[in-house]
mmCIF file of C-alpha atoms in Angstrom:
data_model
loop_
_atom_site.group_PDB
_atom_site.id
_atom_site.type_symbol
_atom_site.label_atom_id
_atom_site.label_comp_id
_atom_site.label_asym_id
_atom_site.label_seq_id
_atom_site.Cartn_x
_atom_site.Cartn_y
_atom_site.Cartn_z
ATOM 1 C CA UNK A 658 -15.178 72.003 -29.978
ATOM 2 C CA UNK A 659 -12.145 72.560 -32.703
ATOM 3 C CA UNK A 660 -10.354 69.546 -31.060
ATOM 4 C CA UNK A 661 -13.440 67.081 -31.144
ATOM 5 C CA UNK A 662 -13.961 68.159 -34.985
ATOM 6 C CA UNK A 663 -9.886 67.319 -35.308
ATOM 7 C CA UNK A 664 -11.060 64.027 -33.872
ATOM 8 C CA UNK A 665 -13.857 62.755 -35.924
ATOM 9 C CA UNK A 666 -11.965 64.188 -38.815
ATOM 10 C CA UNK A 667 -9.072 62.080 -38.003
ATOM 11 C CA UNK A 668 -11.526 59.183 -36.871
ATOM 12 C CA UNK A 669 -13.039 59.166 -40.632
ATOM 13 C CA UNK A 670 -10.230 59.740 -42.722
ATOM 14 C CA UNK A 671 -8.663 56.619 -40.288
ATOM 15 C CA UNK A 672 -12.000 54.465 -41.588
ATOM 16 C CA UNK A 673 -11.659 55.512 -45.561
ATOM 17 C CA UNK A 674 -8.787 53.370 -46.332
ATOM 18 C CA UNK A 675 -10.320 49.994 -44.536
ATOM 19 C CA UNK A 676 -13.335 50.880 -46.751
ATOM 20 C CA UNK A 677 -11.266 50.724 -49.690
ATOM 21 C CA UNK A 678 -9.197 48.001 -48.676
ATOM 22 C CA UNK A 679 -12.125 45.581 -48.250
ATOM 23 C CA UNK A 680 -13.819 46.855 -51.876
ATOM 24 C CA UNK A 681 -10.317 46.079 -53.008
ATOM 25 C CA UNK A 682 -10.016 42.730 -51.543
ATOM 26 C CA UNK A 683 -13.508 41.513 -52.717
ATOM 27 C CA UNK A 684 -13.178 38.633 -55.665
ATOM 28 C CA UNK A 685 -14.660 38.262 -58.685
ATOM 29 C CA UNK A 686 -17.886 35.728 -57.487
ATOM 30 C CA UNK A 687 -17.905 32.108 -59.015
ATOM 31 C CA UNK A 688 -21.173 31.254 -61.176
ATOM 32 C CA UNK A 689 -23.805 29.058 -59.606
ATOM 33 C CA UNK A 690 -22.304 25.979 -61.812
ATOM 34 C CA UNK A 691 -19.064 26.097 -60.847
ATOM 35 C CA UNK A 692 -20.025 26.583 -56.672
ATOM 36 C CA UNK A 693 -22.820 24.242 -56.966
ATOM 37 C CA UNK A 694 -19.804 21.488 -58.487
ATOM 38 C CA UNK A 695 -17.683 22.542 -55.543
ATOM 39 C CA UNK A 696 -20.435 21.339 -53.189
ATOM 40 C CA UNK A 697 -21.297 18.245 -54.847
ATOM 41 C CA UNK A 698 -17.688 17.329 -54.412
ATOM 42 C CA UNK A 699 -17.740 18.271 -50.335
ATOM 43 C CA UNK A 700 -20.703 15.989 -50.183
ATOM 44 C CA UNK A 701 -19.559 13.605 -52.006
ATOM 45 C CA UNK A 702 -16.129 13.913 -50.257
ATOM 46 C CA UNK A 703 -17.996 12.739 -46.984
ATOM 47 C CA UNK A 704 -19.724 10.123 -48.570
ATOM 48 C CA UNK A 705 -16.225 8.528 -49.595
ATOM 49 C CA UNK A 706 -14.914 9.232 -45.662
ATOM 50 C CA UNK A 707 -18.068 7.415 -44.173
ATOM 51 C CA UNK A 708 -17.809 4.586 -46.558
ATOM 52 C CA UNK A 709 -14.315 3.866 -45.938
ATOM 53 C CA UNK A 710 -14.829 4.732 -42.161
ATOM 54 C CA UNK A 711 -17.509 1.930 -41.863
ATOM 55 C CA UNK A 712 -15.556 -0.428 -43.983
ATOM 56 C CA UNK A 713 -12.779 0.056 -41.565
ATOM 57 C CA UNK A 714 -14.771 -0.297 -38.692
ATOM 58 C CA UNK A 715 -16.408 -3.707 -39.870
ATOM 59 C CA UNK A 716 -12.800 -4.571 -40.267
ATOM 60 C CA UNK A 717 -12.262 -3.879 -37.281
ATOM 61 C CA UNK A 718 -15.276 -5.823 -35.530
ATOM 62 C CA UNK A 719 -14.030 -8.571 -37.751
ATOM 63 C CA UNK A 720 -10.602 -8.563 -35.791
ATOM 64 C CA UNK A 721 -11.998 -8.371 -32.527
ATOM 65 C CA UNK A 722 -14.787 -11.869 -33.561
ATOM 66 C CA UNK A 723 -11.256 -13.157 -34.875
ATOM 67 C CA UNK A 724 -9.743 -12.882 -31.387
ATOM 68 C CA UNK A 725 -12.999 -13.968 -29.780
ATOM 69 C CA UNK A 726 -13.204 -17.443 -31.973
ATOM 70 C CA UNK A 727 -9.196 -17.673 -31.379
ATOM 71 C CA UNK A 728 -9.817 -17.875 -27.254
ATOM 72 C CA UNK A 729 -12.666 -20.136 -27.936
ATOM 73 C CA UNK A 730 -10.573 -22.014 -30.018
ATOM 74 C CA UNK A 731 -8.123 -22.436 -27.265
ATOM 75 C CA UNK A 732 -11.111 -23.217 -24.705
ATOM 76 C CA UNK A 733 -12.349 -26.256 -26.724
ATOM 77 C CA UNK A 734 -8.637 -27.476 -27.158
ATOM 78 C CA UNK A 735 -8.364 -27.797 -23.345
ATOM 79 C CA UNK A 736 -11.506 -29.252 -23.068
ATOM 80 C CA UNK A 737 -10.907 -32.113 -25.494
ATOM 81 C CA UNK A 738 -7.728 -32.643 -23.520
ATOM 82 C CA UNK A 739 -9.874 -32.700 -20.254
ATOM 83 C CA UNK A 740 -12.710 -34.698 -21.293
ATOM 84 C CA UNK A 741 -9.943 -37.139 -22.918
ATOM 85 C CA UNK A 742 -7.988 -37.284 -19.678
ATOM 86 C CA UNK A 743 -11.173 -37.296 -17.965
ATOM 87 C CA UNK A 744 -12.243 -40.681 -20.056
ATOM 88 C CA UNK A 745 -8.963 -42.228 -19.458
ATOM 89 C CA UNK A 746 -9.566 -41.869 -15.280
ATOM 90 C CA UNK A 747 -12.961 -43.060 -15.934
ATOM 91 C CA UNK A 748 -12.252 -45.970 -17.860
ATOM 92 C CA UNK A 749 -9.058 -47.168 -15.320
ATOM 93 C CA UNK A 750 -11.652 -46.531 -12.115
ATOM 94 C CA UNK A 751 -15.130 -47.337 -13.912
ATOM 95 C CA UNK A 752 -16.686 -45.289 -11.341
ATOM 96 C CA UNK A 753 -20.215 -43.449 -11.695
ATOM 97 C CA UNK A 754 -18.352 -40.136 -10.190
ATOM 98 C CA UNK A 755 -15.717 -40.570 -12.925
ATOM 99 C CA UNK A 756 -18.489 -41.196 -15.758
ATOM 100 C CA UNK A 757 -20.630 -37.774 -14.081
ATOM 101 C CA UNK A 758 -17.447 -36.311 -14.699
ATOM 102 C CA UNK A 759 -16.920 -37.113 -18.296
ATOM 103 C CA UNK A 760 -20.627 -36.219 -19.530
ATOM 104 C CA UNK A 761 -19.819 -32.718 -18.013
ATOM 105 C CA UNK A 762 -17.104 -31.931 -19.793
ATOM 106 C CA UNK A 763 -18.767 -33.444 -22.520
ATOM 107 C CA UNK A 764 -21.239 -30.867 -22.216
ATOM 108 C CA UNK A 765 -19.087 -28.210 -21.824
ATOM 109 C CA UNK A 766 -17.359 -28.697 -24.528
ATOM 110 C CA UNK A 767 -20.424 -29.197 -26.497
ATOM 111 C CA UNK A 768 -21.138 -25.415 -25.376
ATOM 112 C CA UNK A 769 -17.979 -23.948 -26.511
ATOM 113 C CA UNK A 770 -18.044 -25.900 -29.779
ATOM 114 C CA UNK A 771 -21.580 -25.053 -30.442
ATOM 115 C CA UNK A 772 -20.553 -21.194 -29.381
ATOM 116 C CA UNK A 773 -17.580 -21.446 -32.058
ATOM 117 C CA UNK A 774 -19.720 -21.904 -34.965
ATOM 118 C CA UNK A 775 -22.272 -19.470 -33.808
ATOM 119 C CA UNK A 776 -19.290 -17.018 -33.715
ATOM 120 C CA UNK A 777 -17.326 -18.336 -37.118
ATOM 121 C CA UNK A 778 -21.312 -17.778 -38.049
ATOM 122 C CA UNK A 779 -21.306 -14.046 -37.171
ATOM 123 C CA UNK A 780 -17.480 -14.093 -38.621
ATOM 124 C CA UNK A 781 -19.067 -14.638 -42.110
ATOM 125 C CA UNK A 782 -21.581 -12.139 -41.791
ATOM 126 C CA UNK A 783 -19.097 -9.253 -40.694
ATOM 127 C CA UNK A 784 -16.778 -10.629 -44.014
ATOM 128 C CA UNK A 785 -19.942 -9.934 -45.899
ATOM 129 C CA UNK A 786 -20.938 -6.850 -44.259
ATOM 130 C CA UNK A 787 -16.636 -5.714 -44.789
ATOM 131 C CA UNK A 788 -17.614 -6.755 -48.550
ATOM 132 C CA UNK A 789 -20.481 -4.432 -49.022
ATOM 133 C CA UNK A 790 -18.763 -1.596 -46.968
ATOM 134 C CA UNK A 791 -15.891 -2.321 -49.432
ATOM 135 C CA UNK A 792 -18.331 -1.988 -52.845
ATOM 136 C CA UNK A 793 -19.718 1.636 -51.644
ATOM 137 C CA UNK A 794 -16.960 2.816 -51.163
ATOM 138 C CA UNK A 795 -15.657 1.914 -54.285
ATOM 139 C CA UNK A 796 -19.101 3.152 -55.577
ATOM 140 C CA UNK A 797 -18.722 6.890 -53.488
ATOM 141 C CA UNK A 798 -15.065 7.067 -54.677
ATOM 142 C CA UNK A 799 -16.145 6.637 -58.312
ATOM 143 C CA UNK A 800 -18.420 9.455 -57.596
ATOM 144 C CA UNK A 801 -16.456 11.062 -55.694
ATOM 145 C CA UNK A 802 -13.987 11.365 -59.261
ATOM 146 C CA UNK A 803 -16.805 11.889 -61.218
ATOM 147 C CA UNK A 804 -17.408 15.251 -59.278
ATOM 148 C CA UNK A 805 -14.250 16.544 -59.578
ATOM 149 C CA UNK A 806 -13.960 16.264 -62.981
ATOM 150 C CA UNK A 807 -17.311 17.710 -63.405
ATOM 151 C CA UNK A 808 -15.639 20.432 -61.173
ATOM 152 C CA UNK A 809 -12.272 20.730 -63.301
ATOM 153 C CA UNK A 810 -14.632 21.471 -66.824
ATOM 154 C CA UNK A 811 -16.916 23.972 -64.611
ATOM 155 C CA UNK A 812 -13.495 25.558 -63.852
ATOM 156 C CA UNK A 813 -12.172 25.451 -67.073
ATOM 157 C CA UNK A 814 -15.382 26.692 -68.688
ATOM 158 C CA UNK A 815 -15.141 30.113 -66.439
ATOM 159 C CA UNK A 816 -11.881 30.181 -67.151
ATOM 160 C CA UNK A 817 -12.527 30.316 -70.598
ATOM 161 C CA UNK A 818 -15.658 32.398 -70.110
ATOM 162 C CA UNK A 819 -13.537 34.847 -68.171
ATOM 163 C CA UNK A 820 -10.515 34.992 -70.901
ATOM 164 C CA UNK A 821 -12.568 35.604 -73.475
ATOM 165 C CA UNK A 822 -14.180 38.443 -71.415
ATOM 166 C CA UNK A 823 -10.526 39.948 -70.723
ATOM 167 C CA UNK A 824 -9.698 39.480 -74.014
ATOM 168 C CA UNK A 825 -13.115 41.746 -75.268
ATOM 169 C CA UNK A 826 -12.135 44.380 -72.685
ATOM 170 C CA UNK A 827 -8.704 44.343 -73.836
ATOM 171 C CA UNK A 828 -10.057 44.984 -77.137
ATOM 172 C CA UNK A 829 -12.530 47.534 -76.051
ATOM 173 C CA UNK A 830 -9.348 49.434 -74.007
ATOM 174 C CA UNK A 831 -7.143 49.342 -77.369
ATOM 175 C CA UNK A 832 -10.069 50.445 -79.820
ATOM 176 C CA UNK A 833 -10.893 53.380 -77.010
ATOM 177 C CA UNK A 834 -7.179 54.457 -76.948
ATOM 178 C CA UNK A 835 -7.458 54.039 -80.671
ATOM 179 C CA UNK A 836 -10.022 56.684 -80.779
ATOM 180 C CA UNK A 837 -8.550 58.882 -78.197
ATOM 181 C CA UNK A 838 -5.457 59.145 -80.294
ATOM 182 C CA UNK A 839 -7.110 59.798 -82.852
ATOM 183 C CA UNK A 840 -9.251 62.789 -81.201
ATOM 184 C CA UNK A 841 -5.774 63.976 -79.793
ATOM 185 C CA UNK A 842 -4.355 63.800 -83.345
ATOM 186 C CA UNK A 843 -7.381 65.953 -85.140
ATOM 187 C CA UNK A 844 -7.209 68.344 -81.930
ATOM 188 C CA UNK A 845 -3.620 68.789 -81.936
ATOM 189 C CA UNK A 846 -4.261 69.332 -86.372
ATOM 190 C CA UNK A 847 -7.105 72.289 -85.669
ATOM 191 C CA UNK A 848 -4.691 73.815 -83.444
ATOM 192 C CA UNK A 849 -2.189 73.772 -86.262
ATOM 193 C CA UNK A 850 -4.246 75.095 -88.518
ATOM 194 C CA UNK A 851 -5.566 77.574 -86.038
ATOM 195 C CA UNK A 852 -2.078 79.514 -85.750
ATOM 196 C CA UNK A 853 -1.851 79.300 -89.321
ATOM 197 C CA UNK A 854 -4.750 80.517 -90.097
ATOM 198 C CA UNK A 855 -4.195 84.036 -88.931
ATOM 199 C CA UNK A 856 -1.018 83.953 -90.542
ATOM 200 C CA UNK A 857 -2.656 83.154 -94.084
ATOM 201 C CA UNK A 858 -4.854 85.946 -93.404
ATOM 202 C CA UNK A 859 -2.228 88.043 -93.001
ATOM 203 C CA UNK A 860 -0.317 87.141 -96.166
ATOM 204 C CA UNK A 861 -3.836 87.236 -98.313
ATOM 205 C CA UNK A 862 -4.613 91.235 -96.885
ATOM 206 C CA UNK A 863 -1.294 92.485 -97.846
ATOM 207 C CA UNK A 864 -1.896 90.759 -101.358
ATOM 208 C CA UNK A 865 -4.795 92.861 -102.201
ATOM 209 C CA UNK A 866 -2.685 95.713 -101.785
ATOM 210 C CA UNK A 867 -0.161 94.460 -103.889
ATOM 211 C CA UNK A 868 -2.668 93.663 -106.934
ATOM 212 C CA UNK A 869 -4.428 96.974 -106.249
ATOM 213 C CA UNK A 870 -0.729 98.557 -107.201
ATOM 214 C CA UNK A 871 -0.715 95.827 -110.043
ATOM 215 C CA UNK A 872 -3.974 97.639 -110.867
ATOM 216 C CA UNK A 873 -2.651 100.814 -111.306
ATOM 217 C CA UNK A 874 -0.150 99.966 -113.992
ATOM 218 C CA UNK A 875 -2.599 99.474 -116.741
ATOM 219 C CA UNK A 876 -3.986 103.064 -116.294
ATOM 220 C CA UNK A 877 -0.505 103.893 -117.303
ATOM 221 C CA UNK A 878 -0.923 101.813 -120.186
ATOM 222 C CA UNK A 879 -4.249 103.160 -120.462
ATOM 223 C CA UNK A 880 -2.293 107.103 -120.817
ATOM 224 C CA UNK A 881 0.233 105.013 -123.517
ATOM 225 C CA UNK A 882 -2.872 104.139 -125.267
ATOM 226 C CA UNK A 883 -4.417 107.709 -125.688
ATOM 227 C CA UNK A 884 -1.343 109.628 -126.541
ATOM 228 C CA UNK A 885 -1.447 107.268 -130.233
ATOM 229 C CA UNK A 886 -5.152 109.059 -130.469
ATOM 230 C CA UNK A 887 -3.471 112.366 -130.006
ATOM 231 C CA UNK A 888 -0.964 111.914 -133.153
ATOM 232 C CA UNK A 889 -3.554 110.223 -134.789
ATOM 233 C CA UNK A 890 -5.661 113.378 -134.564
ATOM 234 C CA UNK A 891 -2.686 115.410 -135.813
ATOM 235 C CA UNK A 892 -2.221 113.224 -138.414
ATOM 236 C CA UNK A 893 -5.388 113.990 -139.392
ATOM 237 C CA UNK A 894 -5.205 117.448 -139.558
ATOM 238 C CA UNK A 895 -2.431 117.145 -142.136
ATOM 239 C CA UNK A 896 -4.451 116.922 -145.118
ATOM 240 C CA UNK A 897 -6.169 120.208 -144.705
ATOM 241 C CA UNK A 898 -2.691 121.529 -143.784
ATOM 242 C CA UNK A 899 -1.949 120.311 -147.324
ATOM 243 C CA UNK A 900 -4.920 121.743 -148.725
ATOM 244 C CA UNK A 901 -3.986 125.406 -147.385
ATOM 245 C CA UNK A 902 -0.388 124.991 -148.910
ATOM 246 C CA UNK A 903 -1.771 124.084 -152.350
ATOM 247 C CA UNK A 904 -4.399 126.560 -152.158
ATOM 248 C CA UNK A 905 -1.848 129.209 -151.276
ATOM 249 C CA UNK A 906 0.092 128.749 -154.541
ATOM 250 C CA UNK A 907 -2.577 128.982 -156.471
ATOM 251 C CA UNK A 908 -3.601 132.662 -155.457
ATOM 252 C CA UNK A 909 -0.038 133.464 -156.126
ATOM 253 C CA UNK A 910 -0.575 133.068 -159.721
ATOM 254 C CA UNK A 911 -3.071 134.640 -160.280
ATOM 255 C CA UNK A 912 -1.475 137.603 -159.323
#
């Protein structure tokens, strides 16, 4: 049991990292504009490739009708040099077999010439055909360029789009670090003026003390202040001290 749970452990922590690897690997998705572009282009791609494949095929037809009017061509060149060979022996002999002889080459001739222009016939129509092959392609390939630059501002648009985006995030990641320096900086401050805080208390509880013993100075003053009160009551007892001495005299005389 312990070495099939060993297993399965080492099974899934094998199939974590290709998880992560293909969530890593996955690109940012195109918009519809820009993917939609890049298919008009394919398509429009193939449209240039069939164009040019059929012009080059009517070329091609057009070659082989070229060699096919060349080797009728060189047909009704030996013929004319039959039948004129052919109406030299009949006009020396003046025979009917010679004249038979004459009309048939006359007539085959008169095949292969007629055949000629039926084929320099078809000749003209494959040039035209080649012509019009020739114009859509042109056409397709002027689409064809038209696409791909429609393509190359779709690009450039989401690259733009996606700049500016980058550029907003990088502003959002500097304004965020911005702040969190700023919360570091006040926490780091209340911590400050946590350990001094204690300290201040410190300093303002012995000060009390201090003033209380600045307190007890003016009672001294206080004792200064009375003792004045106590001359100032003998000083007023004077008087009546001088009343006794001048009374005293007095009752010596009469005596």
């Amino acid at each position: 049991m312990a070495r099939a749970k060993k297993a399965a452990a080492k099974k899934t922590a094998a199939r974590k990292p290709a998880a992560k690897k293909a969530t890593a690997a996955k690109a940012p998705a195109l918009p519809k504009s820009v993917t939609n572009a890049e298919s008009k282009v394919k398509l429009q791609q193939k449209a240039v490739e069939q164009a040019q494949k059929k012009a080059e095929q009517t070329q091609a037809k057009l070659d082989k009708h070229r060699a096919k009017i060349d080797t009728e061509n060189g047909k009704l060149s030996k013929m004319r040099a039959d039948v004129a060979a052919k109406r030299d022996k009949a006009k020396a002999s003046s025979t009917a077999a010679a004249k038979r002889a004459v009309d048939t080459a006359r007539g085959r001739m008169n095949t292969v010439r007629l055949k000629l222009q039926d084929l320099r016939g078809e000749a003209k129509l494959i040039r035209a055909e080649i012509q019009a092959a020739k114009k859509v392609a042109t056409r397709e390939v002027k689409k064809f360029r038209t696409a791909e630059r429609n393509l190359k501002t779709k690009l450039r648009e989401h690259e733009r789009k996606l700049a500016k985006k980058a550029k907003a995030e990088q502003k959002k990641a500097e304004q965020k670090a911005k702040a969190a320096a700023k919360k570091a900086a006040a926490k780091a401050k209340r911590a400050v003026k946590k350990k001094t805080t204690p300290r201040k208390k410190a300093a303002t509880r012995k000060a009390p003390a201090k003033k209380a013993a600045t307190r007890k100075a003016p009672a001294k003053k206080a004792a200064a202040k009375r003792k004045p009160a106590t001359k100032k009551a003998a000083a007023r007892k004077s008087p009546a001290k001088k009343k006794a001495a001048a009374k005293r005299p007095a009752a010596k005389k009469s005596s």
